[in-house]
Amino acid sequence: SHDYGQAMIDLRRTVAKPNDSIQLANAYLLLIKAAIPLRNYDEALHAIHKAMRLPQLSTASKQELLQDAARIHLELSAPDSAETYSRMLLASQPDSMVTFRALQLLSAAEARQNRYDSAWYHLQRSLQLIQVPKPTIVQPSTTGISVAMLALALLGWGAWLFQRLMRIPSTDNPPDKAGTSLH
């Protein structure tokens, strides 16, 4: 079993007296992850604000913090703040999955503000990101069909011509009037 309370105390000590900036960034991230399940949202938001100022924090970590802040504000019934963090997340050059989450959070925040048209628009945009494109069925072109039919007609005409030529008697031995050849 995890003792989140003790973990929070230890993390607060680390944040108060870090050995280096990387340890400080990691301590803030852990403090946020420990505070959220305990519903200690004030401490989580405070740690998010502090962590966002750290220059060594990766873009992915900042995007995760923005998502956490938007979710917390939705949980606290503060849709204006949730919308702000969702828009910041969209502006952070996210990949498609983060964009999907940001649009979902933005839609939820707008719906709580009774801005249903905008919420619907952002919800539809998010769903477009996860739709699988339908396979395209290649239709034969009319030009291709015409060329194939022409080739078949030429092949048939060539076969007919070949058989016709094979039936013609040779001119070396012309038949006499009785129908027999001279040789």
PDB file of C-alpha atoms in Angstrom:
ATOM      1  CA  SER A   1       0.000   0.000   0.000  1.00  0.00           C
ATOM      2  CA  HIS A   2       1.185   3.497  -0.774  1.00  0.00           C
ATOM      3  CA  ASP A   3       1.304   6.149   1.895  1.00  0.00           C
ATOM      4  CA  TYR A   4       0.519   9.196  -0.227  1.00  0.00           C
ATOM      5  CA  GLY A   5       0.595  11.482   2.795  1.00  0.00           C
ATOM      6  CA  GLN A   6       4.178  10.523   3.630  1.00  0.00           C
ATOM      7  CA  ALA A   7       5.139  10.748  -0.042  1.00  0.00           C
ATOM      8  CA  MET A   8       3.741  14.284  -0.137  1.00  0.00           C
ATOM      9  CA  ILE A   9       5.776  15.271   2.922  1.00  0.00           C
ATOM     10  CA  ASP A  10       8.961  13.824   1.390  1.00  0.00           C
ATOM     11  CA  LEU A  11       8.282  15.534  -1.921  1.00  0.00           C
ATOM     12  CA  ARG A  12       7.669  18.868  -0.226  1.00  0.00           C
ATOM     13  CA  ARG A  13      11.075  18.547   1.462  1.00  0.00           C
ATOM     14  CA  THR A  14      12.717  17.798  -1.874  1.00  0.00           C
ATOM     15  CA  VAL A  15      11.009  20.778  -3.483  1.00  0.00           C
ATOM     16  CA  ALA A  16      12.086  23.006  -0.594  1.00  0.00           C
ATOM     17  CA  LYS A  17      15.757  21.964  -0.800  1.00  0.00           C
ATOM     18  CA  PRO A  18      16.568  20.326  -4.155  1.00  0.00           C
ATOM     19  CA  ASN A  19      20.074  19.133  -4.985  1.00  0.00           C
ATOM     20  CA  ASP A  20      19.768  20.118  -8.650  1.00  0.00           C
ATOM     21  CA  SER A  21      17.237  21.403 -11.160  1.00  0.00           C
ATOM     22  CA  ILE A  22      16.451  17.944 -12.577  1.00  0.00           C
ATOM     23  CA  GLN A  23      15.662  16.654  -9.099  1.00  0.00           C
ATOM     24  CA  LEU A  24      13.429  19.694  -8.584  1.00  0.00           C
ATOM     25  CA  ALA A  25      11.535  19.045 -11.839  1.00  0.00           C
ATOM     26  CA  ASN A  26      11.044  15.376 -10.975  1.00  0.00           C
ATOM     27  CA  ALA A  27       9.921  16.277  -7.445  1.00  0.00           C
ATOM     28  CA  TYR A  28       7.290  18.680  -8.797  1.00  0.00           C
ATOM     29  CA  LEU A  29       6.012  16.049 -11.242  1.00  0.00           C
ATOM     30  CA  LEU A  30       5.788  13.443  -8.469  1.00  0.00           C
ATOM     31  CA  LEU A  31       4.153  15.923  -6.112  1.00  0.00           C
ATOM     32  CA  ILE A  32       1.478  16.637  -8.738  1.00  0.00           C
ATOM     33  CA  LYS A  33       0.870  12.922  -9.362  1.00  0.00           C
ATOM     34  CA  ALA A  34       0.577  12.319  -5.610  1.00  0.00           C
ATOM     35  CA  ALA A  35      -1.700  15.311  -4.939  1.00  0.00           C
ATOM     36  CA  ILE A  36      -4.286  14.584  -7.637  1.00  0.00           C
ATOM     37  CA  PRO A  37      -5.505  11.186  -6.296  1.00  0.00           C
ATOM     38  CA  LEU A  38      -5.732  12.754  -2.831  1.00  0.00           C
ATOM     39  CA  ARG A  39      -7.861  15.535  -4.348  1.00  0.00           C
ATOM     40  CA  ASN A  40      -5.397  18.036  -2.975  1.00  0.00           C
ATOM     41  CA  TYR A  41      -5.993  20.256  -5.993  1.00  0.00           C
ATOM     42  CA  ASP A  42      -4.605  23.469  -4.521  1.00  0.00           C
ATOM     43  CA  GLU A  43      -1.234  21.847  -3.946  1.00  0.00           C
ATOM     44  CA  ALA A  44      -1.327  20.169  -7.366  1.00  0.00           C
ATOM     45  CA  LEU A  45      -2.105  23.449  -9.129  1.00  0.00           C
ATOM     46  CA  HIS A  46       0.594  25.266  -7.159  1.00  0.00           C
ATOM     47  CA  ALA A  47       3.116  22.587  -8.163  1.00  0.00           C
ATOM     48  CA  ILE A  48       1.959  22.773 -11.800  1.00  0.00           C
ATOM     49  CA  HIS A  49       2.548  26.531 -11.871  1.00  0.00           C
ATOM     50  CA  LYS A  50       6.004  26.129 -10.342  1.00  0.00           C
ATOM     51  CA  ALA A  51       6.957  23.233 -12.648  1.00  0.00           C
ATOM     52  CA  MET A  52       5.817  25.087 -15.780  1.00  0.00           C
ATOM     53  CA  ARG A  53       8.442  27.762 -15.085  1.00  0.00           C
ATOM     54  CA  LEU A  54      11.307  25.273 -15.111  1.00  0.00           C
ATOM     55  CA  PRO A  55      13.333  25.553 -18.339  1.00  0.00           C
ATOM     56  CA  GLN A  56      14.556  21.931 -18.260  1.00  0.00           C
ATOM     57  CA  LEU A  57      11.027  20.521 -18.352  1.00  0.00           C
ATOM     58  CA  SER A  58      10.367  18.683 -21.625  1.00  0.00           C
ATOM     59  CA  THR A  59       7.578  19.685 -23.983  1.00  0.00           C
ATOM     60  CA  ALA A  60       5.807  16.383 -23.331  1.00  0.00           C
ATOM     61  CA  SER A  61       5.923  16.997 -19.565  1.00  0.00           C
ATOM     62  CA  LYS A  62       4.584  20.529 -20.020  1.00  0.00           C
ATOM     63  CA  GLN A  63       1.764  19.190 -22.176  1.00  0.00           C
ATOM     64  CA  GLU A  64       0.928  16.623 -19.509  1.00  0.00           C
ATOM     65  CA  LEU A  65       0.884  19.363 -16.860  1.00  0.00           C
ATOM     66  CA  LEU A  66      -1.464  21.470 -18.985  1.00  0.00           C
ATOM     67  CA  GLN A  67      -3.794  18.465 -19.319  1.00  0.00           C
ATOM     68  CA  ASP A  68      -3.680  17.902 -15.556  1.00  0.00           C
ATOM     69  CA  ALA A  69      -4.441  21.584 -14.890  1.00  0.00           C
ATOM     70  CA  ALA A  70      -7.403  21.548 -17.293  1.00  0.00           C
ATOM     71  CA  ARG A  71      -8.795  18.359 -15.699  1.00  0.00           C
ATOM     72  CA  ILE A  72      -8.396  19.773 -12.187  1.00  0.00           C
ATOM     73  CA  HIS A  73     -10.194  22.974 -13.136  1.00  0.00           C
ATOM     74  CA  LEU A  74     -13.024  20.948 -14.659  1.00  0.00           C
ATOM     75  CA  GLU A  75     -13.218  18.955 -11.428  1.00  0.00           C
ATOM     76  CA  LEU A  76     -13.301  22.215  -9.447  1.00  0.00           C
ATOM     77  CA  SER A  77     -16.102  23.565 -11.670  1.00  0.00           C
ATOM     78  CA  ALA A  78     -13.885  26.303 -13.052  1.00  0.00           C
ATOM     79  CA  PRO A  79     -14.570  25.908 -16.799  1.00  0.00           C
ATOM     80  CA  ASP A  80     -13.018  29.282 -17.707  1.00  0.00           C
ATOM     81  CA  SER A  81      -9.646  28.165 -16.353  1.00  0.00           C
ATOM     82  CA  ALA A  82     -10.062  24.715 -17.890  1.00  0.00           C
ATOM     83  CA  GLU A  83     -10.684  26.367 -21.258  1.00  0.00           C
ATOM     84  CA  THR A  84      -7.560  28.511 -20.847  1.00  0.00           C
ATOM     85  CA  TYR A  85      -5.357  25.490 -20.116  1.00  0.00           C
ATOM     86  CA  SER A  86      -6.940  23.510 -22.966  1.00  0.00           C
ATOM     87  CA  ARG A  87      -6.201  26.333 -25.408  1.00  0.00           C
ATOM     88  CA  MET A  88      -2.622  26.570 -24.091  1.00  0.00           C
ATOM     89  CA  LEU A  89      -2.305  22.842 -24.705  1.00  0.00           C
ATOM     90  CA  LEU A  90      -3.555  23.229 -28.285  1.00  0.00           C
ATOM     91  CA  ALA A  91      -1.009  26.007 -28.844  1.00  0.00           C
ATOM     92  CA  SER A  92       1.882  23.828 -27.592  1.00  0.00           C
ATOM     93  CA  GLN A  93       2.384  22.016 -30.943  1.00  0.00           C
ATOM     94  CA  PRO A  94       0.936  18.730 -29.701  1.00  0.00           C
ATOM     95  CA  ASP A  95       0.852  15.444 -31.567  1.00  0.00           C
ATOM     96  CA  SER A  96      -2.503  14.070 -32.708  1.00  0.00           C
ATOM     97  CA  MET A  97      -3.262  12.214 -29.455  1.00  0.00           C
ATOM     98  CA  VAL A  98      -2.560  15.264 -27.295  1.00  0.00           C
ATOM     99  CA  THR A  99      -4.616  17.375 -29.712  1.00  0.00           C
ATOM    100  CA  PHE A 100      -7.446  14.862 -29.301  1.00  0.00           C
ATOM    101  CA  ARG A 101      -7.295  15.182 -25.504  1.00  0.00           C
ATOM    102  CA  ALA A 102      -7.046  18.981 -25.646  1.00  0.00           C
ATOM    103  CA  LEU A 103     -10.090  19.232 -27.892  1.00  0.00           C
ATOM    104  CA  GLN A 104     -12.025  16.892 -25.590  1.00  0.00           C
ATOM    105  CA  LEU A 105     -11.129  19.032 -22.552  1.00  0.00           C
ATOM    106  CA  LEU A 106     -11.954  22.222 -24.434  1.00  0.00           C
ATOM    107  CA  SER A 107     -15.308  20.789 -25.470  1.00  0.00           C
ATOM    108  CA  ALA A 108     -16.119  19.822 -21.870  1.00  0.00           C
ATOM    109  CA  ALA A 109     -15.165  23.290 -20.598  1.00  0.00           C
ATOM    110  CA  GLU A 110     -17.291  25.017 -23.223  1.00  0.00           C
ATOM    111  CA  ALA A 111     -20.255  22.744 -22.506  1.00  0.00           C
ATOM    112  CA  ARG A 112     -20.072  23.688 -18.818  1.00  0.00           C
ATOM    113  CA  GLN A 113     -20.189  27.331 -19.901  1.00  0.00           C
ATOM    114  CA  ASN A 114     -23.354  26.593 -21.941  1.00  0.00           C
ATOM    115  CA  ARG A 115     -21.528  27.280 -25.205  1.00  0.00           C
ATOM    116  CA  TYR A 116     -22.903  24.178 -26.864  1.00  0.00           C
ATOM    117  CA  ASP A 117     -22.234  25.096 -30.499  1.00  0.00           C
ATOM    118  CA  SER A 118     -18.556  25.625 -29.829  1.00  0.00           C
ATOM    119  CA  ALA A 119     -18.418  22.525 -27.621  1.00  0.00           C
ATOM    120  CA  TRP A 120     -20.013  20.462 -30.407  1.00  0.00           C
ATOM    121  CA  TYR A 121     -17.562  21.857 -32.965  1.00  0.00           C
ATOM    122  CA  HIS A 122     -14.523  20.947 -30.838  1.00  0.00           C
ATOM    123  CA  LEU A 123     -15.955  17.534 -30.055  1.00  0.00           C
ATOM    124  CA  GLN A 124     -16.415  16.836 -33.775  1.00  0.00           C
ATOM    125  CA  ARG A 125     -12.861  18.029 -34.498  1.00  0.00           C
ATOM    126  CA  SER A 126     -11.519  15.639 -31.870  1.00  0.00           C
ATOM    127  CA  LEU A 127     -13.485  12.731 -33.309  1.00  0.00           C
ATOM    128  CA  GLN A 128     -12.119  13.447 -36.790  1.00  0.00           C
ATOM    129  CA  LEU A 129      -8.625  12.805 -35.425  1.00  0.00           C
ATOM    130  CA  ILE A 130      -9.434   9.223 -34.485  1.00  0.00           C
ATOM    131  CA  GLN A 131     -11.590   8.215 -37.438  1.00  0.00           C
ATOM    132  CA  VAL A 132     -10.093   5.519 -39.592  1.00  0.00           C
ATOM    133  CA  PRO A 133     -10.216   6.456 -43.256  1.00  0.00           C
ATOM    134  CA  LYS A 134     -12.411   4.237 -45.384  1.00  0.00           C
ATOM    135  CA  PRO A 135     -10.527   2.174 -47.957  1.00  0.00           C
ATOM    136  CA  THR A 136     -10.890   3.533 -51.442  1.00  0.00           C
ATOM    137  CA  ILE A 137     -12.085   1.129 -54.082  1.00  0.00           C
ATOM    138  CA  VAL A 138     -10.275   1.637 -57.328  1.00  0.00           C
ATOM    139  CA  GLN A 139     -12.780   1.955 -60.128  1.00  0.00           C
ATOM    140  CA  PRO A 140     -11.569   0.968 -63.566  1.00  0.00           C
ATOM    141  CA  SER A 141     -11.331   3.958 -65.833  1.00  0.00           C
ATOM    142  CA  THR A 142     -13.344   4.147 -69.029  1.00  0.00           C
ATOM    143  CA  THR A 143     -10.105   4.648 -70.941  1.00  0.00           C
ATOM    144  CA  GLY A 144      -8.700   1.414 -69.529  1.00  0.00           C
ATOM    145  CA  ILE A 145     -11.862  -0.482 -70.429  1.00  0.00           C
ATOM    146  CA  SER A 146     -11.820   0.981 -73.937  1.00  0.00           C
ATOM    147  CA  VAL A 147      -8.186  -0.007 -74.470  1.00  0.00           C
ATOM    148  CA  ALA A 148      -8.870  -3.537 -73.203  1.00  0.00           C
ATOM    149  CA  MET A 149     -11.883  -3.925 -75.505  1.00  0.00           C
ATOM    150  CA  LEU A 150      -9.858  -2.629 -78.466  1.00  0.00           C
ATOM    151  CA  ALA A 151      -7.059  -5.085 -77.689  1.00  0.00           C
ATOM    152  CA  LEU A 152      -9.540  -7.972 -77.502  1.00  0.00           C
ATOM    153  CA  ALA A 153     -11.142  -6.893 -80.808  1.00  0.00           C
ATOM    154  CA  LEU A 154      -7.733  -6.734 -82.518  1.00  0.00           C
ATOM    155  CA  LEU A 155      -6.814 -10.137 -81.097  1.00  0.00           C
ATOM    156  CA  GLY A 156     -10.087 -11.617 -82.331  1.00  0.00           C
ATOM    157  CA  TRP A 157      -9.682 -10.024 -85.764  1.00  0.00           C
ATOM    158  CA  GLY A 158      -6.103 -11.370 -85.950  1.00  0.00           C
ATOM    159  CA  ALA A 159      -7.279 -14.907 -85.096  1.00  0.00           C
ATOM    160  CA  TRP A 160     -10.063 -14.720 -87.690  1.00  0.00           C
ATOM    161  CA  LEU A 161      -7.601 -13.445 -90.314  1.00  0.00           C
ATOM    162  CA  PHE A 162      -5.112 -16.209 -89.473  1.00  0.00           C
ATOM    163  CA  GLN A 163      -7.748 -18.927 -89.900  1.00  0.00           C
ATOM    164  CA  ARG A 164      -8.968 -17.384 -93.156  1.00  0.00           C
ATOM    165  CA  LEU A 165      -5.426 -17.354 -94.551  1.00  0.00           C
ATOM    166  CA  MET A 166      -4.955 -20.988 -93.588  1.00  0.00           C
ATOM    167  CA  ARG A 167      -8.012 -21.999 -95.684  1.00  0.00           C
ATOM    168  CA  ILE A 168      -6.831 -20.375 -98.918  1.00  0.00           C
ATOM    169  CA  PRO A 169      -5.386 -23.006-101.342  1.00  0.00           C
ATOM    170  CA  SER A 170      -1.842 -22.547-102.505  1.00  0.00           C
ATOM    171  CA  THR A 171      -1.270 -20.940-105.920  1.00  0.00           C
ATOM    172  CA  ASP A 172       1.658 -23.263-106.869  1.00  0.00           C
ATOM    173  CA  ASN A 173      -0.628 -26.007-108.124  1.00  0.00           C
ATOM    174  CA  PRO A 174      -3.701 -24.485-109.725  1.00  0.00           C
ATOM    175  CA  PRO A 175      -6.521 -27.003-110.142  1.00  0.00           C
ATOM    176  CA  ASP A 176      -7.593 -28.000-113.674  1.00  0.00           C
ATOM    177  CA  LYS A 177     -11.115 -27.879-114.888  1.00  0.00           C
ATOM    178  CA  ALA A 178     -11.829 -31.297-113.492  1.00  0.00           C
ATOM    179  CA  GLY A 179     -10.651 -30.250-110.024  1.00  0.00           C
ATOM    180  CA  THR A 180      -7.351 -32.184-109.988  1.00  0.00           C
ATOM    181  CA  SER A 181      -3.985 -30.596-109.915  1.00  0.00           C
ATOM    182  CA  LEU A 182      -1.473 -30.808-112.737  1.00  0.00           C
ATOM    183  CA  HIS A 183       1.201 -32.702-110.881  1.00  0.00           C
TER     184      HIS A 183
END
